[in-house]
Short mmCIF file of C-alpha atoms in Angstrom, two decimals:
data_model
loop_
_atom_site.label_atom_id
_atom_site.label_comp_id
_atom_site.label_asym_id
_atom_site.label_seq_id
_atom_site.Cartn_x
_atom_site.Cartn_y
_atom_site.Cartn_z
CA MET A 1 28.23 10.58 21.26
CA THR A 2 28.32 6.81 20.60
CA ILE A 3 25.23 4.90 21.71
CA SER A 4 25.94 1.49 23.22
CA PRO A 5 24.20 -1.66 21.95
CA LEU A 6 22.52 -1.97 25.37
CA ILE A 7 20.82 1.46 25.00
CA TRP A 8 19.79 0.57 21.44
CA GLY A 9 18.31 -2.71 22.69
CA ILE A 10 16.40 -1.10 25.56
CA THR A 11 15.01 1.59 23.25
CA ILE A 12 13.78 -0.91 20.66
CA VAL A 13 12.19 -3.10 23.36
CA VAL A 14 10.36 -0.06 24.82
CA ILE A 15 9.00 0.95 21.40
CA LEU A 16 7.87 -2.61 20.60
CA ALA A 17 6.27 -2.85 24.05
CA LEU A 18 4.30 0.37 23.43
CA LEU A 19 3.05 -0.96 20.09
CA ALA A 20 2.09 -4.32 21.65
CA PHE A 21 0.28 -2.54 24.50
CA ASP A 22 -1.59 -0.40 21.98
CA TYR A 23 -2.77 -3.49 20.12
CA PHE A 24 -3.75 -5.79 22.98
CA PHE A 25 -5.38 -3.16 25.20
CA HIS A 26 -6.97 -0.85 22.64
CA ILE A 27 -7.16 -2.36 19.16
CA ARG A 28 -7.91 -6.04 19.66
CA LYS A 29 -11.56 -5.36 20.49
CA ALA A 30 -13.08 -3.20 17.76
CA HIS A 31 -14.61 -0.01 19.17
CA VAL A 32 -14.86 3.70 18.52
CA PRO A 33 -12.61 5.57 21.00
CA THR A 34 -14.24 8.40 22.90
CA LEU A 35 -12.84 11.92 22.76
CA LYS A 36 -11.70 11.54 26.39
CA GLU A 37 -9.89 8.26 25.65
CA ALA A 38 -8.16 9.75 22.60
CA ALA A 39 -7.15 12.89 24.52
CA ILE A 40 -5.74 10.95 27.50
CA TRP A 41 -3.65 8.56 25.42
CA SER A 42 -2.47 11.28 23.02
CA SER A 43 -1.21 13.19 26.05
CA ILE A 44 0.47 10.09 27.47
CA TYR A 45 2.38 9.39 24.25
CA VAL A 46 3.45 13.01 23.86
CA GLY A 47 4.52 12.95 27.51
CA ILE A 48 6.63 9.82 26.94
CA ALA A 49 8.31 11.51 23.96
CA LEU A 50 9.05 14.65 26.03
CA VAL A 51 10.43 12.65 28.96
CA PHE A 52 12.69 10.76 26.56
CA GLY A 53 13.85 14.09 25.11
CA ILE A 54 14.70 15.36 28.59
CA LEU A 55 16.74 12.19 29.23
CA VAL A 56 18.60 12.78 25.96
CA LEU A 57 19.21 16.38 27.02
CA VAL A 58 20.55 15.31 30.44
CA PHE A 59 22.73 12.40 29.35
CA GLY A 60 23.58 13.42 25.79
CA GLY A 61 24.07 17.14 26.23
CA PRO A 62 22.31 20.27 24.88
CA THR A 63 23.29 19.68 21.24
CA MET A 64 21.93 16.15 21.17
CA GLY A 65 18.81 17.21 23.08
CA SER A 66 18.13 20.11 20.71
CA GLU A 67 18.57 17.82 17.71
CA TYR A 68 16.05 15.35 19.17
CA PHE A 69 13.39 17.99 19.83
CA ALA A 70 13.89 19.63 16.42
CA GLY A 71 13.57 16.24 14.75
CA TYR A 72 10.59 15.18 16.85
CA ILE A 73 8.62 18.38 16.20
CA THR A 74 9.33 18.24 12.46
CA GLU A 75 8.39 14.57 12.17
CA LYS A 76 5.24 15.11 14.27
CA ALA A 77 4.12 17.92 11.98
CA LEU A 78 4.76 15.75 8.92
CA SER A 79 2.81 12.91 10.59
CA VAL A 80 -0.21 15.19 11.09
CA ASP A 81 -0.05 16.07 7.39
CA ASN A 82 0.03 12.33 6.64
CA LEU A 83 -3.26 11.99 8.54
CA PHE A 84 -4.98 13.95 5.76
CA VAL A 85 -4.06 11.21 3.29
CA PHE A 86 -5.02 8.46 5.76
CA LEU A 87 -8.40 10.18 6.13
CA ILE A 88 -8.91 10.18 2.34
CA ILE A 89 -7.93 6.51 2.02
CA ILE A 90 -10.16 5.42 4.91
CA ALA A 91 -13.07 7.42 3.47
CA SER A 92 -12.46 6.03 -0.04
CA PHE A 93 -12.68 2.45 1.24
CA LYS A 94 -15.55 3.29 3.62
CA VAL A 95 -13.78 1.57 6.52
CA PRO A 96 -16.28 0.96 9.37
CA ARG A 97 -15.66 3.40 12.20
CA GLU A 98 -15.11 0.60 14.72
CA ASP A 99 -12.27 -0.89 12.63
CA GLN A 100 -10.41 2.30 11.71
CA GLN A 101 -8.10 1.95 14.73
CA LYS A 102 -6.66 -1.32 13.40
CA VAL A 103 -6.00 0.26 10.00
CA LEU A 104 -4.24 3.19 11.63
CA LEU A 105 -2.10 0.99 13.87
CA PHE A 106 -1.02 -1.04 10.84
CA GLY A 107 -0.15 2.22 9.08
CA ILE A 108 1.97 3.31 12.05
CA VAL A 109 3.82 -0.02 12.30
CA PHE A 110 4.46 -0.21 8.54
CA SER A 111 5.56 3.43 8.53
CA LEU A 112 8.03 2.71 11.34
CA ILE A 113 9.43 -0.27 9.44
CA ALA A 114 9.72 1.68 6.17
CA ARG A 115 11.33 4.69 7.81
CA THR A 116 13.77 2.55 9.78
CA GLY A 117 14.93 1.00 6.53
CA PHE A 118 15.39 4.43 4.95
CA ILE A 119 17.18 5.70 8.07
CA PHE A 120 19.91 3.06 7.91
CA LEU A 121 20.12 3.36 4.12
CA GLY A 122 20.44 7.14 4.42
CA ALA A 123 23.08 6.82 7.15
CA ALA A 124 25.11 4.43 5.01
CA LEU A 125 24.94 6.78 2.01
CA ILE A 126 25.91 9.82 4.11
CA ASN A 127 28.91 7.99 5.57
CA SER A 128 30.08 6.95 2.10
CA PHE A 129 29.12 9.90 -0.08
CA ALA A 130 29.12 13.53 1.08
CA TRP A 131 27.19 14.56 -2.06
CA VAL A 132 24.07 12.82 -0.64
CA PHE A 133 23.41 16.05 1.32
CA TYR A 134 22.91 17.81 -2.03
CA ALA A 135 20.40 15.12 -3.08
CA PHE A 136 18.51 15.28 0.22
CA GLY A 137 18.39 19.07 0.04
CA LEU A 138 16.97 19.02 -3.50
CA ILE A 139 14.37 16.39 -2.50
CA LEU A 140 13.14 18.64 0.31
CA LEU A 141 13.02 21.75 -1.89
CA LEU A 142 10.99 19.84 -4.51
CA THR A 143 8.69 18.49 -1.78
CA ALA A 144 8.20 22.02 -0.43
CA GLY A 145 7.25 23.17 -3.93
CA ASN A 146 4.74 20.34 -4.31
CA LEU A 147 3.11 21.26 -0.99
CA LEU A 148 2.40 24.73 -2.37
CA LYS A 149 0.46 23.34 -5.34
CA PRO A 150 -3.35 23.30 -5.04
CA LYS A 151 -4.57 19.96 -3.75
CA THR A 152 -7.01 17.98 -5.84
CA ASP A 153 -9.70 15.60 -4.65
CA GLY A 154 -8.22 12.67 -6.52
CA ASP A 155 -8.64 9.11 -5.33
CA GLU A 156 -5.59 8.62 -3.13
CA ALA A 157 -6.56 4.98 -2.60
CA ASP A 158 -6.39 4.13 -6.30
CA ASN A 159 -2.67 3.58 -6.40
CA PHE A 160 -0.53 1.10 -8.32
CA MET A 161 -0.39 -1.48 -5.52
CA ILE A 162 -4.19 -1.58 -5.21
CA ARG A 163 -4.70 -1.97 -8.97
CA LEU A 164 -2.10 -4.75 -9.04
CA THR A 165 -3.71 -6.55 -6.08
CA ARG A 166 -7.19 -6.40 -7.61
CA LYS A 167 -5.86 -7.63 -10.94
CA PHE A 168 -4.28 -10.84 -9.61
CA PHE A 169 -6.44 -11.66 -6.57
CA HIS A 170 -10.14 -12.14 -5.94
CA THR A 171 -11.48 -9.32 -3.81
CA SER A 172 -14.77 -8.85 -1.98
CA GLU A 173 -16.80 -5.64 -2.11
CA HIS A 174 -17.91 -6.00 1.51
CA TYR A 175 -16.20 -6.05 4.91
CA ASP A 176 -16.35 -9.05 7.22
CA GLY A 177 -15.61 -7.33 10.52
CA ASP A 178 -11.86 -6.68 10.66
CA LYS A 179 -10.96 -9.89 8.82
CA LEU A 180 -8.43 -9.72 5.98
CA PHE A 181 -9.94 -12.74 4.18
CA THR A 182 -13.49 -14.05 3.91
CA MET A 183 -15.46 -16.75 2.10
CA GLU A 184 -17.59 -15.68 -0.85
CA ASN A 185 -19.44 -18.19 -3.04
CA GLY A 186 -17.36 -20.98 -1.53
CA LYS A 187 -14.05 -19.25 -2.36
CA LYS A 188 -11.55 -17.50 -0.12
CA VAL A 189 -11.23 -13.85 -1.17
CA LEU A 190 -9.55 -10.68 0.05
CA THR A 191 -11.66 -8.17 1.94
CA PRO A 192 -11.44 -4.37 1.52
CA MET A 193 -9.70 -4.37 4.94
CA LEU A 194 -6.61 -5.94 3.37
CA LEU A 195 -6.79 -3.57 0.40
CA VAL A 196 -6.92 -0.47 2.59
CA MET A 197 -3.87 -1.72 4.49
CA VAL A 198 -2.06 -2.19 1.17
CA ALA A 199 -2.99 1.40 0.24
CA ILE A 200 -1.79 2.74 3.59
CA GLY A 201 1.45 0.77 3.28
CA GLY A 202 2.10 2.14 -0.21
CA THR A 203 1.64 5.73 0.88
CA ASP A 204 3.84 5.13 3.94
CA ILE A 205 6.76 4.41 1.62
CA LEU A 206 6.20 7.73 -0.15
CA PHE A 207 5.97 9.55 3.19
CA ALA A 208 9.32 8.07 4.23
CA LEU A 209 10.99 9.51 1.12
CA ASP A 210 10.14 13.02 2.37
CA SER A 211 10.43 12.40 6.09
CA ILE A 212 13.90 10.89 6.37
CA PRO A 213 15.79 13.56 4.36
CA ALA A 214 14.05 16.19 6.52
CA ILE A 215 15.33 14.80 9.82
CA PHE A 216 18.80 14.05 8.41
CA GLY A 217 18.90 17.76 7.67
CA LEU A 218 18.70 18.38 11.42
CA THR A 219 20.99 15.65 12.73
CA GLN A 220 23.16 12.84 11.39
CA ASN A 221 23.03 10.94 14.68
CA VAL A 222 21.25 7.70 13.67
CA TYR A 223 19.99 7.06 17.20
CA ILE A 224 18.38 10.51 17.37
CA VAL A 225 16.94 10.12 13.87
CA PHE A 226 15.42 6.75 14.77
CA THR A 227 14.00 7.72 18.17
CA ALA A 228 12.61 11.10 17.03
CA THR A 229 10.90 9.36 14.10
CA ALA A 230 9.57 6.49 16.23
CA PHE A 231 8.19 8.68 19.02
CA SER A 232 6.59 11.04 16.48
CA LEU A 233 4.57 8.06 15.19
CA MET A 234 3.55 6.89 18.67
CA GLY A 235 0.09 8.15 19.52
CA LEU A 236 -0.72 9.03 15.92
CA ARG A 237 -3.75 6.71 16.04
CA GLN A 238 -5.19 8.49 19.08
CA LEU A 239 -4.39 11.87 17.53
CA TYR A 240 -6.43 10.89 14.46
CA PHE A 241 -9.58 10.46 16.55
CA LEU A 242 -8.78 13.47 18.74
CA ILE A 243 -8.49 15.95 15.90
CA ASP A 244 -10.93 14.22 13.53
CA GLY A 245 -12.97 17.12 12.24
CA LEU A 246 -10.24 19.63 13.07
CA LEU A 247 -7.90 18.44 10.31
CA ASP A 248 -9.81 20.52 7.77
CA ARG A 249 -9.26 23.59 9.95
CA LEU A 250 -5.50 23.45 9.36
CA ILE A 251 -5.85 25.04 5.93
CA TYR A 252 -2.39 26.65 6.08
CA LEU A 253 -0.52 23.58 7.35
CA SER A 254 0.83 22.75 3.89
CA TYR A 255 2.32 26.27 3.65
CA GLY A 256 3.95 25.92 7.05
CA LEU A 257 5.38 22.51 6.18
CA ALA A 258 6.60 23.87 2.84
CA ALA A 259 8.45 26.63 4.71
CA VAL A 260 9.96 24.15 7.20
CA LEU A 261 11.04 21.66 4.52
CA GLY A 262 12.40 24.47 2.33
CA PHE A 263 14.40 25.81 5.27
CA ILE A 264 15.83 22.36 6.07
CA GLY A 265 16.56 21.84 2.35
CA VAL A 266 18.61 25.03 2.26
CA LYS A 267 20.35 23.97 5.50
CA LEU A 268 21.29 20.63 3.90
CA ILE A 269 22.67 22.24 0.76
CA LEU A 270 24.73 24.70 2.82
CA HIS A 271 26.06 21.77 4.83
CA ALA A 272 26.83 19.90 1.59
CA MET A 273 28.79 22.90 0.32
CA HIS A 274 30.69 23.06 3.61
CA GLU A 275 31.61 19.36 3.21
CA ASN A 276 31.91 19.55 -0.59
CA THR A 277 33.90 16.90 -2.47
CA LEU A 278 32.29 17.26 -5.91
CA PRO A 279 35.03 18.18 -8.43
CA PHE A 280 32.81 20.56 -10.47
CA ILE A 281 32.04 22.70 -7.39
CA ASN A 282 34.94 24.85 -6.15
CA ASP A 283 37.41 22.30 -7.60
CA GLY A 284 36.25 19.66 -5.11
CA LYS A 285 37.13 21.79 -2.09
CA PRO A 286 34.78 22.83 0.75
CA VAL A 287 32.93 26.09 0.11
CA PRO A 288 33.10 28.64 2.97
CA VAL A 289 29.40 29.21 3.71
CA ILE A 290 27.31 29.93 6.78
CA GLU A 291 26.08 26.81 8.57
CA ILE A 292 22.70 26.97 10.29
CA THR A 293 22.89 25.87 13.93
CA THR A 294 20.54 23.36 15.55
CA GLY A 295 19.27 26.05 17.93
CA LEU A 296 18.27 28.31 15.06
CA SER A 297 16.65 25.36 13.27
CA LEU A 298 14.56 24.50 16.34
CA THR A 299 13.48 28.15 16.72
CA VAL A 300 12.45 28.48 13.08
CA ILE A 301 10.56 25.15 13.05
CA ILE A 302 8.59 25.94 16.22
CA GLY A 303 7.92 29.53 15.12
CA VAL A 304 6.65 28.59 11.65
CA LEU A 305 4.41 25.79 12.94
CA VAL A 306 2.92 27.91 15.75
CA ILE A 307 2.12 30.75 13.31
CA THR A 308 0.67 28.26 10.80
CA VAL A 309 -1.60 26.54 13.33
CA LEU A 310 -2.81 29.80 14.92
CA ALA A 311 -3.50 31.38 11.52
CA SER A 312 -5.47 28.30 10.48
CA LEU A 313 -7.52 28.06 13.68
CA LEU A 314 -8.32 31.79 13.76
CA SER A 315 -9.09 32.06 10.05
CA LYS A 316 -12.79 32.52 9.15
CA ALA A 317 -12.14 30.76 5.84
CA GLY A 318 -10.65 27.84 7.74
CA LYS A 319 -13.65 27.59 10.06
CA ALA A 320 -16.06 27.64 7.11
CA GLN A 321 -14.09 25.07 5.13
CA ALA A 322 -13.88 22.75 8.14
CA ALA A 323 -17.58 23.04 8.94
CA ILE A 324 -18.66 22.36 5.35
CA ASN A 325 -16.28 19.43 4.88
CA ASN A 326 -17.33 17.93 8.18
CA ALA A 327 -21.03 18.33 7.36
CA ARG A 328 -20.48 16.51 4.08
CA ARG A 329 -18.49 13.73 5.77
CA HIS A 330 -21.07 13.30 8.54
CA ALA A 331 -23.93 13.20 6.03
CA VAL A 332 -22.18 10.62 3.86
CA ASN A 333 -21.27 8.48 6.88
CA TYR A 334 -24.81 8.62 8.22
CA LEU A 335 -26.25 7.56 4.87
CA ASP A 336 -23.81 4.65 4.60
CA LEU A 337 -25.46 1.94 6.69
CA ASP A 338 -22.29 -0.20 6.47
CA TYR A 339 -20.18 2.55 8.03
CA THR A 340 -21.10 1.54 11.58
CA ALA A 341 -23.59 -0.78 13.23
CA ASP A 342 -23.41 1.03 16.58
CA PRO A 343 -26.64 3.04 17.18
CA ALA A 344 -24.83 5.35 19.60
CA GLU A 345 -22.17 6.11 16.98
CA ARG A 346 -24.85 6.84 14.35
CA GLU A 347 -26.55 9.22 16.78
CA ARG A 348 -23.19 10.90 17.44
CA ILE A 349 -22.68 11.38 13.70
CA TYR A 350 -26.14 12.92 13.26
CA THR A 351 -25.66 15.22 16.27
CA ALA A 352 -22.33 16.35 14.83
CA LEU A 353 -24.05 17.04 11.50
CA LEU A 354 -26.62 19.27 13.20
CA GLU A 355 -23.86 21.16 15.03
CA GLU A 356 -21.97 21.73 11.78
CA GLU A 357 -25.12 23.06 10.12
CA ARG A 358 -25.65 25.52 12.97
CA GLN A 359 -22.08 26.75 12.60
CA ILE A 360 -22.42 27.13 8.82
CA GLU A 361 -25.60 29.20 9.19
CA THR A 362 -23.77 31.73 11.40
CA MET A 363 -21.00 32.27 8.82
CA ALA A 364 -20.87 34.96 6.18
CA PRO A 365 -22.06 33.76 2.74
CA LYS A 366 -18.73 34.79 1.13
CA TYR A 367 -17.01 32.08 3.19
CA ARG A 368 -19.57 29.28 3.11
CA ASN A 369 -20.31 29.65 -0.62
CA LYS A 370 -16.67 29.09 -1.59
CA ALA A 371 -16.89 25.33 -0.97
CA LYS A 372 -16.84 22.97 -3.93
CA ASP A 373 -20.04 21.13 -4.91
CA VAL A 374 -22.19 23.15 -2.50
CA GLU A 375 -25.46 21.96 -4.05
CA MET A 376 -24.40 18.32 -3.90
CA ILE A 377 -23.44 18.71 -0.24
CA ARG A 378 -26.82 20.29 0.53
CA ALA A 379 -28.58 17.40 -1.21
CA GLU A 380 -26.63 14.84 0.84
CA VAL A 381 -27.41 16.69 4.08
CA ALA A 382 -31.11 16.86 3.21
CA LYS A 383 -31.13 13.13 2.44
CA ALA A 384 -29.50 12.41 5.81
CA HIS A 385 -32.27 14.40 7.54
CA ARG A 386 -34.97 12.44 5.70
CA GLN A 387 -33.36 9.11 6.61
CA HIS A 388 -33.08 10.14 10.27
CA GLU A 389 -36.78 11.06 10.33
CA GLU A 390 -37.64 7.67 8.84
CA TYR A 391 -35.47 5.98 11.45
CA LEU A 392 -37.29 7.79 14.28
CA SER A 393 -40.78 7.27 12.89
CA PRO A 394 -42.64 4.24 14.38
#
C-alpha cells in the first residue's frame, strides 16, 4: 500500500506536536513526576499507539496492521532495555532527580532523529541490494549473542564522545540547574548536563544499529517502520519514572530479547535466501525455503516477551536482586546532597530505602547474599541511616 504525502505530513505533524506538548507542559518546569502522573501519561501514549494501530488495521488491511503491531511491540521491548543504559548514564553523572525528565526527552528526540536516518538509509539499501537482508540478519544474530553475555558494571557514560568533549572543552564538575553552560571563574564552561546529553546521544546511535534491522525483519513498509519506531519511543520518559525500581526485576529481559532478535535474524536470512541474488549462493538464484509469516512473528514475539516478563516478576532471585539494587541506589541518592534539593523527594527516597530493607530481611539468605559488594552496600545503607538521624536531630 502506497502512503500519500498528505498522510506522511499529518503523521509527522502529530508526532512533533506530541513532543512539543511533552516539553512545554511537562518538562519546561523542572519537577519530579509522581507515580500517578507517570502512570496516566504512560497509559495515554500507549493508548495513542494502539488507536493508531487500529486505524492502520482498518485502512491498511490485516497484513499492514499485523506488521505495525509486531514492529511496535518489538521496538517497545528494545526501548525498555535501553532504559537500563539510560539509568546507568544518569546515575554515573548524578543528574538531579528534578532534571532527569529533560535528559530523557532529549534522548527520545535524538533517538527518533537517529533512527529516522537509519530507516531511510536501510530502505534505500534494501531497494538497491537484496543482500542487505543477509547483513541485517547477521547483525541481529550477533546482537542476540551479545545479550546473552554476562553484563558488567562498566562506566557506560565514559564513551568516546565524552572523552573527546572533555579534552577540547572546559567542563564544570557541578550542575547549574538544567543549564547546558555556566560561568566558572569568569569563563563560560560546559555543565555535566550537556555531557550527559552527549552520552545519551552517543548510545542512541548504537541502539539504532540494533533497532532498525530488527523492525525491517518484520516489514519493509517504510511508513510502518517509521510510525512503529516513533510511537514506541513516545511515553518512554514517563515509563522510566513509572517502572523506576522495577527495571532490576526484569532479570530475564535480555534472554527474551535475545530470543526475539535471534528469531527475527533467522527470518531475515530466510527472506534473503528467498530473494537471493548472490552468485556464490545457489548460482545467484532464489533458494526455496520456508518464509515466516507476519502472524507467526507477532505470536512468537508476544509469547516470548510475556513469558520473559512473568518469569522475571515471579522469580525470587529477581525480587532479591531488585530490592538490593534499589536499596543501594536509594542510599547513594540520599547521601548525595546534590541529587535533589526537594525535602519531599529526599523523604521519599529514605522511605523507599526502608521499604527495600524490610523486603530484603524477609528473603532467604541464599538469594540476598548473591549480590555483588554486599558489605559495601550495607555500609552505604548504614551511613544513610546515620545522616537521616542527624537531619532529624534538633
